[in-house]
PDB file of C-alpha atoms in Angstrom:
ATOM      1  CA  UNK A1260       0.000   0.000   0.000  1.00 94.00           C
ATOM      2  CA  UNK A1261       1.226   3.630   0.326  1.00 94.00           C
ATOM      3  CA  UNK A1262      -0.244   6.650   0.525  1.00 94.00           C
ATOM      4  CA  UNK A1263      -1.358  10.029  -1.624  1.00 91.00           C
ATOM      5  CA  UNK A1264       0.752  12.244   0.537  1.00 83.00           C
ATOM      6  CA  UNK A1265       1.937  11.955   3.905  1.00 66.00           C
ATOM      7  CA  UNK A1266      -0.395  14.640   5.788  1.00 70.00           C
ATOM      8  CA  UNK A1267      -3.474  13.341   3.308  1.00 89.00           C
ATOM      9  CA  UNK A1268      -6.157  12.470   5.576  1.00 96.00           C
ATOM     10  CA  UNK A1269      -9.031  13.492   7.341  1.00 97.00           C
ATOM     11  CA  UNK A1270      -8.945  14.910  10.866  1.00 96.00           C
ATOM     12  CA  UNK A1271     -12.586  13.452  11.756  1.00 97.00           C
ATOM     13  CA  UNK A1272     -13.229   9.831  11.960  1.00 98.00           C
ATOM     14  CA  UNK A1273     -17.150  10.491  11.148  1.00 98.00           C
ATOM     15  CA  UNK A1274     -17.544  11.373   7.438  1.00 98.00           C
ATOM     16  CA  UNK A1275     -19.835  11.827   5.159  1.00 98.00           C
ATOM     17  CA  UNK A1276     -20.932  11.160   1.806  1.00 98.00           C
ATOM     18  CA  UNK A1277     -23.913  12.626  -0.484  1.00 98.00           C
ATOM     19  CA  UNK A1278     -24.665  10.866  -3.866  1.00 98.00           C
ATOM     20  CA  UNK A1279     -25.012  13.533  -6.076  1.00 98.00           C
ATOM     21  CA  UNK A1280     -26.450  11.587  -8.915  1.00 98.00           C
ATOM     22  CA  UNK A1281     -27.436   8.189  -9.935  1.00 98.00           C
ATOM     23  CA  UNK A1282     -26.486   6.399 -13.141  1.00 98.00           C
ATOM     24  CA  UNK A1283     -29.658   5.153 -15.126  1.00 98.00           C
ATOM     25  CA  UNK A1284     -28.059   1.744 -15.784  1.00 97.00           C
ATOM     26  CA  UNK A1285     -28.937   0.529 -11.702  1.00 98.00           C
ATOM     27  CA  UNK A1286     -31.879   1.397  -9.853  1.00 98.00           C
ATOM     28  CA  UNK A1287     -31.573   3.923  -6.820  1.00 98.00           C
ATOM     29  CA  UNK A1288     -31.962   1.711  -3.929  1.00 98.00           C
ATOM     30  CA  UNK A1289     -29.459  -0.198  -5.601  1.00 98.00           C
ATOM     31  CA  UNK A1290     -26.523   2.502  -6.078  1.00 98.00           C
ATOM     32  CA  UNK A1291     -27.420   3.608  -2.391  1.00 98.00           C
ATOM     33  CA  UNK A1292     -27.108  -0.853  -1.022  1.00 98.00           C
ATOM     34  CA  UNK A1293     -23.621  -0.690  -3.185  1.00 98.00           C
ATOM     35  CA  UNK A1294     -21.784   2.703  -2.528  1.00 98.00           C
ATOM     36  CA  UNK A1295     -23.001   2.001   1.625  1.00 98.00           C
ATOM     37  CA  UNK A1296     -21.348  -1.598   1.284  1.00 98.00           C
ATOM     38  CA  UNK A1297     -18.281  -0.222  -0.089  1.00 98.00           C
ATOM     39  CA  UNK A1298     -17.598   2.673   2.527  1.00 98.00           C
ATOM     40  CA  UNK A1299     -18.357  -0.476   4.989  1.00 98.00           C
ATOM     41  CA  UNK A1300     -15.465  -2.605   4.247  1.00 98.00           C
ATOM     42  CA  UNK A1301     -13.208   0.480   5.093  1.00 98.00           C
ATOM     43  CA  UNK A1302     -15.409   0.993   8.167  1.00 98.00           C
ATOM     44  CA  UNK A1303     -15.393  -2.490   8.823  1.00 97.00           C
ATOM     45  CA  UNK A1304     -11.325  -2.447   9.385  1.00 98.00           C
ATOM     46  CA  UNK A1305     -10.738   1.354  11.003  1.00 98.00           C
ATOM     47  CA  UNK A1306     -12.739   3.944  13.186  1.00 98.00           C
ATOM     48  CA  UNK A1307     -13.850   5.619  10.343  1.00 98.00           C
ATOM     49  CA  UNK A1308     -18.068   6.279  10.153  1.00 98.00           C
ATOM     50  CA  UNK A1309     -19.673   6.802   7.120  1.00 98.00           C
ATOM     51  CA  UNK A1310     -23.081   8.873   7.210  1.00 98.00           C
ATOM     52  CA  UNK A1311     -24.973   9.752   4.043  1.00 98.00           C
ATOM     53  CA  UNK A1312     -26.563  12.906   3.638  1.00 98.00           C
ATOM     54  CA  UNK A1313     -28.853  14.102   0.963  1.00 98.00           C
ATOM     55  CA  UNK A1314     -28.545  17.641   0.978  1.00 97.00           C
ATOM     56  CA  UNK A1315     -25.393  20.143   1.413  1.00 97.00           C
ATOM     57  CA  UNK A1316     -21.909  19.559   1.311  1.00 98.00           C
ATOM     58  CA  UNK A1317     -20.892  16.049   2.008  1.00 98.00           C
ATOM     59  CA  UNK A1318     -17.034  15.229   2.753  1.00 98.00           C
ATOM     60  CA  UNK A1319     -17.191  13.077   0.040  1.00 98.00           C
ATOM     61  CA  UNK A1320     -19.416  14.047  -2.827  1.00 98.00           C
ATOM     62  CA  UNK A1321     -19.864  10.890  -5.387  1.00 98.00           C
ATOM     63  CA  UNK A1322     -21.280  11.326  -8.670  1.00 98.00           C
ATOM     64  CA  UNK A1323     -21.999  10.235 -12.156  1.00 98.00           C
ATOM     65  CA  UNK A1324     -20.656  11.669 -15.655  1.00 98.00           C
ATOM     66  CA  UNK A1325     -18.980  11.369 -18.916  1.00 98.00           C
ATOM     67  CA  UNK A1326     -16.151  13.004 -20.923  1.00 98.00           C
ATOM     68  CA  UNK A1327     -15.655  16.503 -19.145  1.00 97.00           C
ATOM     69  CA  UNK A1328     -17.629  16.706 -16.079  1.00 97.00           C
ATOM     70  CA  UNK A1329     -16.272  19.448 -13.826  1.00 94.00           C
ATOM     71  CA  UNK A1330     -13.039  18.767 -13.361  1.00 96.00           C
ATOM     72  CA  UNK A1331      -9.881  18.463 -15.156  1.00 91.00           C
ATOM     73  CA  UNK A1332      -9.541  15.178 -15.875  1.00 94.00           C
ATOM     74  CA  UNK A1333     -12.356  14.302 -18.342  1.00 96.00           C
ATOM     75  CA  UNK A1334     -13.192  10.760 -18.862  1.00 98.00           C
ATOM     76  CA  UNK A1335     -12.971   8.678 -21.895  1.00 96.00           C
ATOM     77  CA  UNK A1336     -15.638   6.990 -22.861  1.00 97.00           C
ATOM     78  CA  UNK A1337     -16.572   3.477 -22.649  1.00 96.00           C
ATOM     79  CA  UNK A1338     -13.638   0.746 -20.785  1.00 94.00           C
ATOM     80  CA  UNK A1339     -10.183   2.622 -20.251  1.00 96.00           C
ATOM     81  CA  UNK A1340     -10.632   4.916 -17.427  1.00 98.00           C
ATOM     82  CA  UNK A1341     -13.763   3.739 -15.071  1.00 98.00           C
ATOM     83  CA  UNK A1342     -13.615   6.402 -12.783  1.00 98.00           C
ATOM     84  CA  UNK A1343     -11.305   8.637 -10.291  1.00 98.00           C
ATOM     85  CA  UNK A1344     -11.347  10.120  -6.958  1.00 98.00           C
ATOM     86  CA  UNK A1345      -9.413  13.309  -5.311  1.00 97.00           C
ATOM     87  CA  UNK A1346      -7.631  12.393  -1.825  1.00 96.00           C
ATOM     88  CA  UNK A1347      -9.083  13.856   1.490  1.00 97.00           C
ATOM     89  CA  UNK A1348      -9.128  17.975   1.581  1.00 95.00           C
ATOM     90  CA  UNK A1349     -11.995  20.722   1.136  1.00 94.00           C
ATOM     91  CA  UNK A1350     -13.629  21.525  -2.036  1.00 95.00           C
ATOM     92  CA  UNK A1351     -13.077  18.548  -4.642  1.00 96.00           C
ATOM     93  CA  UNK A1352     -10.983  16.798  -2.218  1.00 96.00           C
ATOM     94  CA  UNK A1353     -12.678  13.328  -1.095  1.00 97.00           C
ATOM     95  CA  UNK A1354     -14.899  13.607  -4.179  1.00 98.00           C
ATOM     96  CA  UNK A1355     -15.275  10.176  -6.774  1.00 98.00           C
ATOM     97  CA  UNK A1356     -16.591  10.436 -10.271  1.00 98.00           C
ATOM     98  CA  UNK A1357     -17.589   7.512 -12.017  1.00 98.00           C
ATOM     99  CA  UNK A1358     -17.808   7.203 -16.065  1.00 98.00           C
ATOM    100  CA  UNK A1359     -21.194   7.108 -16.796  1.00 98.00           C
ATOM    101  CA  UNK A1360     -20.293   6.088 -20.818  1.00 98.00           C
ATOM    102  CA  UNK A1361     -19.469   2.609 -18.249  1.00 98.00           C
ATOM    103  CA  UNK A1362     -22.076  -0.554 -18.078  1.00 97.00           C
ATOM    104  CA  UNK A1363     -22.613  -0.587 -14.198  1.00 98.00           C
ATOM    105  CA  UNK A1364     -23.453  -3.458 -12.946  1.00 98.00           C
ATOM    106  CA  UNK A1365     -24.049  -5.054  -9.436  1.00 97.00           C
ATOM    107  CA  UNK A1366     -22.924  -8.606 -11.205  1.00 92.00           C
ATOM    108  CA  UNK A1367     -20.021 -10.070 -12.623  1.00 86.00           C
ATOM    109  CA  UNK A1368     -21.482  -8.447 -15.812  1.00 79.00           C
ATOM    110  CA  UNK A1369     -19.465  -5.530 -17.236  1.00 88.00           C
ATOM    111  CA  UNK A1370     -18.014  -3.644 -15.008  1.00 97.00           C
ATOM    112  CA  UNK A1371     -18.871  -3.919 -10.944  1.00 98.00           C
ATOM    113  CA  UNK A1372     -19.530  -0.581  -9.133  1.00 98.00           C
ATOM    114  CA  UNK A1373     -19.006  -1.795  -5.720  1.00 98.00           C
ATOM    115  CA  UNK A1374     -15.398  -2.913  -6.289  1.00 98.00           C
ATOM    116  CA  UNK A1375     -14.834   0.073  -7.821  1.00 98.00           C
ATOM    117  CA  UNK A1376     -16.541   2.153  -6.080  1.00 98.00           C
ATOM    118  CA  UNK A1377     -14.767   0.695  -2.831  1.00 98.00           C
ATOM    119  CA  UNK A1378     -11.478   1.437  -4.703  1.00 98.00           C
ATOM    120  CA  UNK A1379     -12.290   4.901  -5.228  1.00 98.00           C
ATOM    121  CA  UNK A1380     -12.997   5.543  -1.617  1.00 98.00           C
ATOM    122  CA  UNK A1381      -9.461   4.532  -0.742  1.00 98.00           C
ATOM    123  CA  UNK A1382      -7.689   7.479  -2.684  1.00 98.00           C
ATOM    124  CA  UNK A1383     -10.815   9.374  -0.714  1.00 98.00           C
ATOM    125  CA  UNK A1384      -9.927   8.432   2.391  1.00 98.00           C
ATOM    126  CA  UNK A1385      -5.857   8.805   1.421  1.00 97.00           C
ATOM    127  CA  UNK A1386      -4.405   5.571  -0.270  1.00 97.00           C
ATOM    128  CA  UNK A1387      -2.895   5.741  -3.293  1.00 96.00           C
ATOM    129  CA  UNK A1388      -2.443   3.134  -5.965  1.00 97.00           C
ATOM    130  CA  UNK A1389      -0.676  -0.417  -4.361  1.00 97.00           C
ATOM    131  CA  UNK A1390       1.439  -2.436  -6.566  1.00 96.00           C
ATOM    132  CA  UNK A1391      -0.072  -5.976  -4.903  1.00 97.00           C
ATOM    133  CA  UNK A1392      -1.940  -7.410  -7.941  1.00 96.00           C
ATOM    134  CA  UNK A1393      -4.191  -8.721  -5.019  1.00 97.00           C
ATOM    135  CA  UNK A1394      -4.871  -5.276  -3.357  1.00 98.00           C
ATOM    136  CA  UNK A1395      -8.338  -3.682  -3.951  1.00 98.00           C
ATOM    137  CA  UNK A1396      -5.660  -0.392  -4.319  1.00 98.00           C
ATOM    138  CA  UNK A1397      -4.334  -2.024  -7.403  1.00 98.00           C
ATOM    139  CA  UNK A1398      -5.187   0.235 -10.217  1.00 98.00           C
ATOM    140  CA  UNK A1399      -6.759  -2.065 -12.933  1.00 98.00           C
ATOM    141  CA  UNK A1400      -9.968  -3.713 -12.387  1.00 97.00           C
ATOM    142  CA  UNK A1401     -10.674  -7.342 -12.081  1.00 95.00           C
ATOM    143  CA  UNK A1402     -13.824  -8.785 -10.957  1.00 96.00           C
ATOM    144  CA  UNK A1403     -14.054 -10.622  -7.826  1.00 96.00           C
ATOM    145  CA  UNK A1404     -16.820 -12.418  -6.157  1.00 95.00           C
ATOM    146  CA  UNK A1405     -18.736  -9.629  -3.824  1.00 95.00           C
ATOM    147  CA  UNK A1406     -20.675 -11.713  -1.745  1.00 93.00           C
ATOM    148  CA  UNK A1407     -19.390 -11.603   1.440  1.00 92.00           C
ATOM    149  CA  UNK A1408     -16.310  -9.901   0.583  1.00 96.00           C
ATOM    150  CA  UNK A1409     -13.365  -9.281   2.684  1.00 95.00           C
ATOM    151  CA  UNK A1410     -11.066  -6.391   2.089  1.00 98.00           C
ATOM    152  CA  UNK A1411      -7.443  -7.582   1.247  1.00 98.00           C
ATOM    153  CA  UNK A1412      -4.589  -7.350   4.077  1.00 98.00           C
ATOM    154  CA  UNK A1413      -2.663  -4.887   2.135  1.00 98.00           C
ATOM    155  CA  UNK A1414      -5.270  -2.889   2.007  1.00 98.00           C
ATOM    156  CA  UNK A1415      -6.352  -3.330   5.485  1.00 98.00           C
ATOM    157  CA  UNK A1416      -2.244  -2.278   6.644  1.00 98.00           C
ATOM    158  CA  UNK A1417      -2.957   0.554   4.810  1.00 97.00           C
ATOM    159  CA  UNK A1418      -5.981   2.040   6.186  1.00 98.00           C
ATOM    160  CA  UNK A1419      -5.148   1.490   9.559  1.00 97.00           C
ATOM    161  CA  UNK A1420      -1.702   3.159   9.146  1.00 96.00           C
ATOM    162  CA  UNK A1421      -3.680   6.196   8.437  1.00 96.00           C
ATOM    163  CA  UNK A1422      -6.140   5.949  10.819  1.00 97.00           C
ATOM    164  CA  UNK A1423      -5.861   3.115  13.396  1.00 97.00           C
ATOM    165  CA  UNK A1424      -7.655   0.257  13.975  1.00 96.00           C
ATOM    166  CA  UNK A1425     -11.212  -0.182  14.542  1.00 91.00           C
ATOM    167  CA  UNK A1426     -12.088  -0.174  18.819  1.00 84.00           C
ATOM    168  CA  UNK A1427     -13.922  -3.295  19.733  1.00 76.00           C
ATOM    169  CA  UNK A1428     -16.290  -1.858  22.723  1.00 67.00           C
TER     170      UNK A1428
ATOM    171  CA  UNK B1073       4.402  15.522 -27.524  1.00 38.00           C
ATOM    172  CA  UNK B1074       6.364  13.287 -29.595  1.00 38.00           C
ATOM    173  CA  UNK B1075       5.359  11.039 -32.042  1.00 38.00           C
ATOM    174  CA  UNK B1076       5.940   7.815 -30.476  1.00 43.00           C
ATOM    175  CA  UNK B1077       7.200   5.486 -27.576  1.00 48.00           C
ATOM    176  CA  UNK B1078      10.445   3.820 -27.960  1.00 49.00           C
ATOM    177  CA  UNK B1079      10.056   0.285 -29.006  1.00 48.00           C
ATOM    178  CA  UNK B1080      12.222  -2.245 -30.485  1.00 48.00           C
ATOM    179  CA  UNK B1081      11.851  -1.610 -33.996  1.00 40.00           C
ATOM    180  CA  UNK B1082      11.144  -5.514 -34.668  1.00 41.00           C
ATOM    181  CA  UNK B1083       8.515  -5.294 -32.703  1.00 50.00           C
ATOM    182  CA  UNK B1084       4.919  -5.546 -34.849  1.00 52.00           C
ATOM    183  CA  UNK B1085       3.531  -2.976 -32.750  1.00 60.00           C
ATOM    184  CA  UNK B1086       1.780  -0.136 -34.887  1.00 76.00           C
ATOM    185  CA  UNK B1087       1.378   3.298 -34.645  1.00 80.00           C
ATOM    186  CA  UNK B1088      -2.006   3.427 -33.132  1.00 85.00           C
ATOM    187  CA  UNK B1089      -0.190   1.397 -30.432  1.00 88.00           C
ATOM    188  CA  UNK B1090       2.170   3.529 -29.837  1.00 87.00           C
ATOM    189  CA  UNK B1091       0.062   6.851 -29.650  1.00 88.00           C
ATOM    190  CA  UNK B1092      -2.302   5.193 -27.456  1.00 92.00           C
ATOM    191  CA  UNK B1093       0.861   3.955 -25.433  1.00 92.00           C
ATOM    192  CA  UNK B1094       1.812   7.507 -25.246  1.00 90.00           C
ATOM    193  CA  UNK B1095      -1.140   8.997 -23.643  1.00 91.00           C
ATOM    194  CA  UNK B1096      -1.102   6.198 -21.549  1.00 94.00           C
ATOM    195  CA  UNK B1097       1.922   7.075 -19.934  1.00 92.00           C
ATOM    196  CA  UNK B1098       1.411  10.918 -19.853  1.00 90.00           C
ATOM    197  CA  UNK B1099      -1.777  10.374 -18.170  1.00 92.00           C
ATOM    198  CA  UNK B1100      -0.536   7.542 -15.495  1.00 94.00           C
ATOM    199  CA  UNK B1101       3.405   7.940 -15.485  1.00 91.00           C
ATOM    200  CA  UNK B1102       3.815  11.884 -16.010  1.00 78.00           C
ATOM    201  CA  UNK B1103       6.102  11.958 -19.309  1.00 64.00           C
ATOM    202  CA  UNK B1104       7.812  15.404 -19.017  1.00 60.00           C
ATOM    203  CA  UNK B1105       6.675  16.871 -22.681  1.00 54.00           C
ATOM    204  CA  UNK B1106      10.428  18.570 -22.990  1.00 49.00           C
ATOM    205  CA  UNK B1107      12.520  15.883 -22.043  1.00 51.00           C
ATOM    206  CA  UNK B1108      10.477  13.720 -24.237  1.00 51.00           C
ATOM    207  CA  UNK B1109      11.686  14.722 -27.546  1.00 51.00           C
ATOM    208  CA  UNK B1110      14.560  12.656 -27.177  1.00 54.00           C
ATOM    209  CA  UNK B1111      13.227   9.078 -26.232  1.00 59.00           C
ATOM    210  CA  UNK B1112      15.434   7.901 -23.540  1.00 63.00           C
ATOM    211  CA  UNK B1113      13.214   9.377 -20.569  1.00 67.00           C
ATOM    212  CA  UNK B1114       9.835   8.366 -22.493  1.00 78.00           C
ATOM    213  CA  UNK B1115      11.673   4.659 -22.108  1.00 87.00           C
ATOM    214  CA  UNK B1116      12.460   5.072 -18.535  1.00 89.00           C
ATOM    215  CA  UNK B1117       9.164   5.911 -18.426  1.00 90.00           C
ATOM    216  CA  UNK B1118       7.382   3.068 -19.562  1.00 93.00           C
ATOM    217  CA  UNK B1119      10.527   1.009 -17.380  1.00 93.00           C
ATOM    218  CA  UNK B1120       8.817   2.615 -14.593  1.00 92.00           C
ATOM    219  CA  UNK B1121       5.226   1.824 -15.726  1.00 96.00           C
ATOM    220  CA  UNK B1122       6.591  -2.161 -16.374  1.00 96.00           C
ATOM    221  CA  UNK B1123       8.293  -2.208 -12.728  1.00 95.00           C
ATOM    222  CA  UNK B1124       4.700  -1.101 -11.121  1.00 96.00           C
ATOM    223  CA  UNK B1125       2.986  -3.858 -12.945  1.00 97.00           C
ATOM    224  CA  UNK B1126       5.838  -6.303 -12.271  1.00 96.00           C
ATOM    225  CA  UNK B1127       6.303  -7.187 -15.781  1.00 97.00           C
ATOM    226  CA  UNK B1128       9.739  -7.380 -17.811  1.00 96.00           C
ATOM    227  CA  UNK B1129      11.305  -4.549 -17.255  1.00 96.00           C
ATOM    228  CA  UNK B1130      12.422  -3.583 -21.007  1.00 93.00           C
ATOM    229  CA  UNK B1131      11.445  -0.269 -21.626  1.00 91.00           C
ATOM    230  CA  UNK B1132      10.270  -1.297 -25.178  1.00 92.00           C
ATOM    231  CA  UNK B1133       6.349  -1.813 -26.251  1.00 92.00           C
ATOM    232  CA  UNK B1134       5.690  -5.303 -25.651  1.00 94.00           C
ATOM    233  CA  UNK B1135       2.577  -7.421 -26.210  1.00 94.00           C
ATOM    234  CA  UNK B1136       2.122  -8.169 -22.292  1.00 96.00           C
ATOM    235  CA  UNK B1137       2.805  -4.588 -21.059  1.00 96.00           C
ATOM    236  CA  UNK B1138       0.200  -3.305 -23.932  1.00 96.00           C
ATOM    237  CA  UNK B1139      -2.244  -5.493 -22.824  1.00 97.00           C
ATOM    238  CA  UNK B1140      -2.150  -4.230 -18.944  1.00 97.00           C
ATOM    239  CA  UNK B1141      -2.142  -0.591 -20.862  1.00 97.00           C
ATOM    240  CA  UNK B1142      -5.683  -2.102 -22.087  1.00 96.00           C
ATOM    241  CA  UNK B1143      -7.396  -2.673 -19.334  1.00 97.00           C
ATOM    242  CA  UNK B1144      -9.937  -0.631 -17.502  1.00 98.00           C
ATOM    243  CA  UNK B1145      -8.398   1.038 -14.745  1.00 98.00           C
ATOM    244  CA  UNK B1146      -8.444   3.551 -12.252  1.00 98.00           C
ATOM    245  CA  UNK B1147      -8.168   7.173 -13.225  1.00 97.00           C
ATOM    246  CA  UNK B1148      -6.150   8.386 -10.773  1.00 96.00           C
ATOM    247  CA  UNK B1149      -2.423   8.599 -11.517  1.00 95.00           C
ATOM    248  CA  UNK B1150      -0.007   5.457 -10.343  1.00 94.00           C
ATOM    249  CA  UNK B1151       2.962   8.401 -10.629  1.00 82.00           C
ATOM    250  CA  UNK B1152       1.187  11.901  -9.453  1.00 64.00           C
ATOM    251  CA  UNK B1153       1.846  14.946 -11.113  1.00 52.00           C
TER     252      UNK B1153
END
């Protein structure tokens, strides 16, 4: 694992998230199930909280687009780049964008959005790409069975060098 | 930028594969568009993309390291800028 920068993280263990739009190709209660089950398996494994809200200003703001979108890193239509995210800070930092020119699927099908989306809430929380093939930090996507998943050690070191370990009460 | 990635001219790649190569690395590995024009750093360059992915370290356009240039992927840097 290793990280964005060494001072990138956020200084509150409770965060939030606001889903700023929904891709057509899943239905909503769907995107809302997936992107709260991939926060979890970082919440799982750290202190870290995760509370959406639907209005406002969200830590991390997650949304849907294609080509140029808002920032400067357009995206490229369908396959190649499936979607980025800005480490933790104010403004665009925390944010993920995901392609929406992408098939998203909650299946094996095409391309999964809760492995990437879970991926994508790494760099938000402050990891940067890994170069274990078998991290979820790795930077190309490969499917993986999702039932019941369990995030990967590296990836586990890594969070909880940032933020510490989860307090069993 | 320049007009293409250092390969071994035997190779069979094309130049569609080595523009797309290109942009690859300028988008992931941060090729520095002046030093560039001569093709030694654009080759240490793609050395460093190959040692990320643990591939063969050649710093010329193979048919493995193309095909982990080809898969979907993450949009976020591996080298930031």
């Amino acid at each position: 694992y290793s990280f964005l920068s060494s001072n990138s993280k956020w200084s509150t263990n409770k965060i939030t998230y606001r889903i700023v739009n929904y891709t057509p190709d899943l239905t909503v209660a769907d995107v809302d199930q997936t992107i709260a089950k991939a926060f979890k398996v970082w919440s799982d494994v750290s202190p870290l909280t995760f509370t959406k809200i639907n209005s406002g200003t969200a830590d991390i703001m997650i949304s849907f687009g294609t080509k140029s979108h808002g920032d400067l890193f357009p995206f490229d239509g369908p396959s190649g780049t499936l979607a980025h995210a800005f480490g933790p800070g104010s403004d665009i930092g925390g944010d993920a964008h995901f392609d929406e020119d992408e098939t998203w699927t909650t299946t094996s099908r095409s391309i999964n959005l809760f492995l990437v989306a879970a991926h994508e809430f790494g760099h938000a929380l402050g990891l940067d790409h890994s170069t274990n093939p078998s991290a979820l930090m790795f930077p190309t996507y490969s499917y993986v069975p999702t039932e019941r998943y369990k995030l990967p050690t590296d990836d586990v070191n890594g969070i909880q060098a940032l933020y510490g370990k989860r307090t069993v009460i | 930028l320049p007009a293409a990635v250092p390969v071994n001219p035997k190779s069979e790649n094309n130049e569609g594969d080595f523009q797309f190569a290109e942009g690859y690395l300028n988008r992931f590995y941060t090729i520095s568009t002046v030093k560039s024009r001569s093709r030694g750093p654009v080759t240490e360059t793609l050395k460093r993309m190959q040692s990320f992915f643990k591939l063969n370290v050649t710093g010329t356009l193979d048919r493995e390291t193309m095909e982990v240039m080809k898969r979907p992927r993450c949009g976020v840097p591996d080298v930031a800028k």
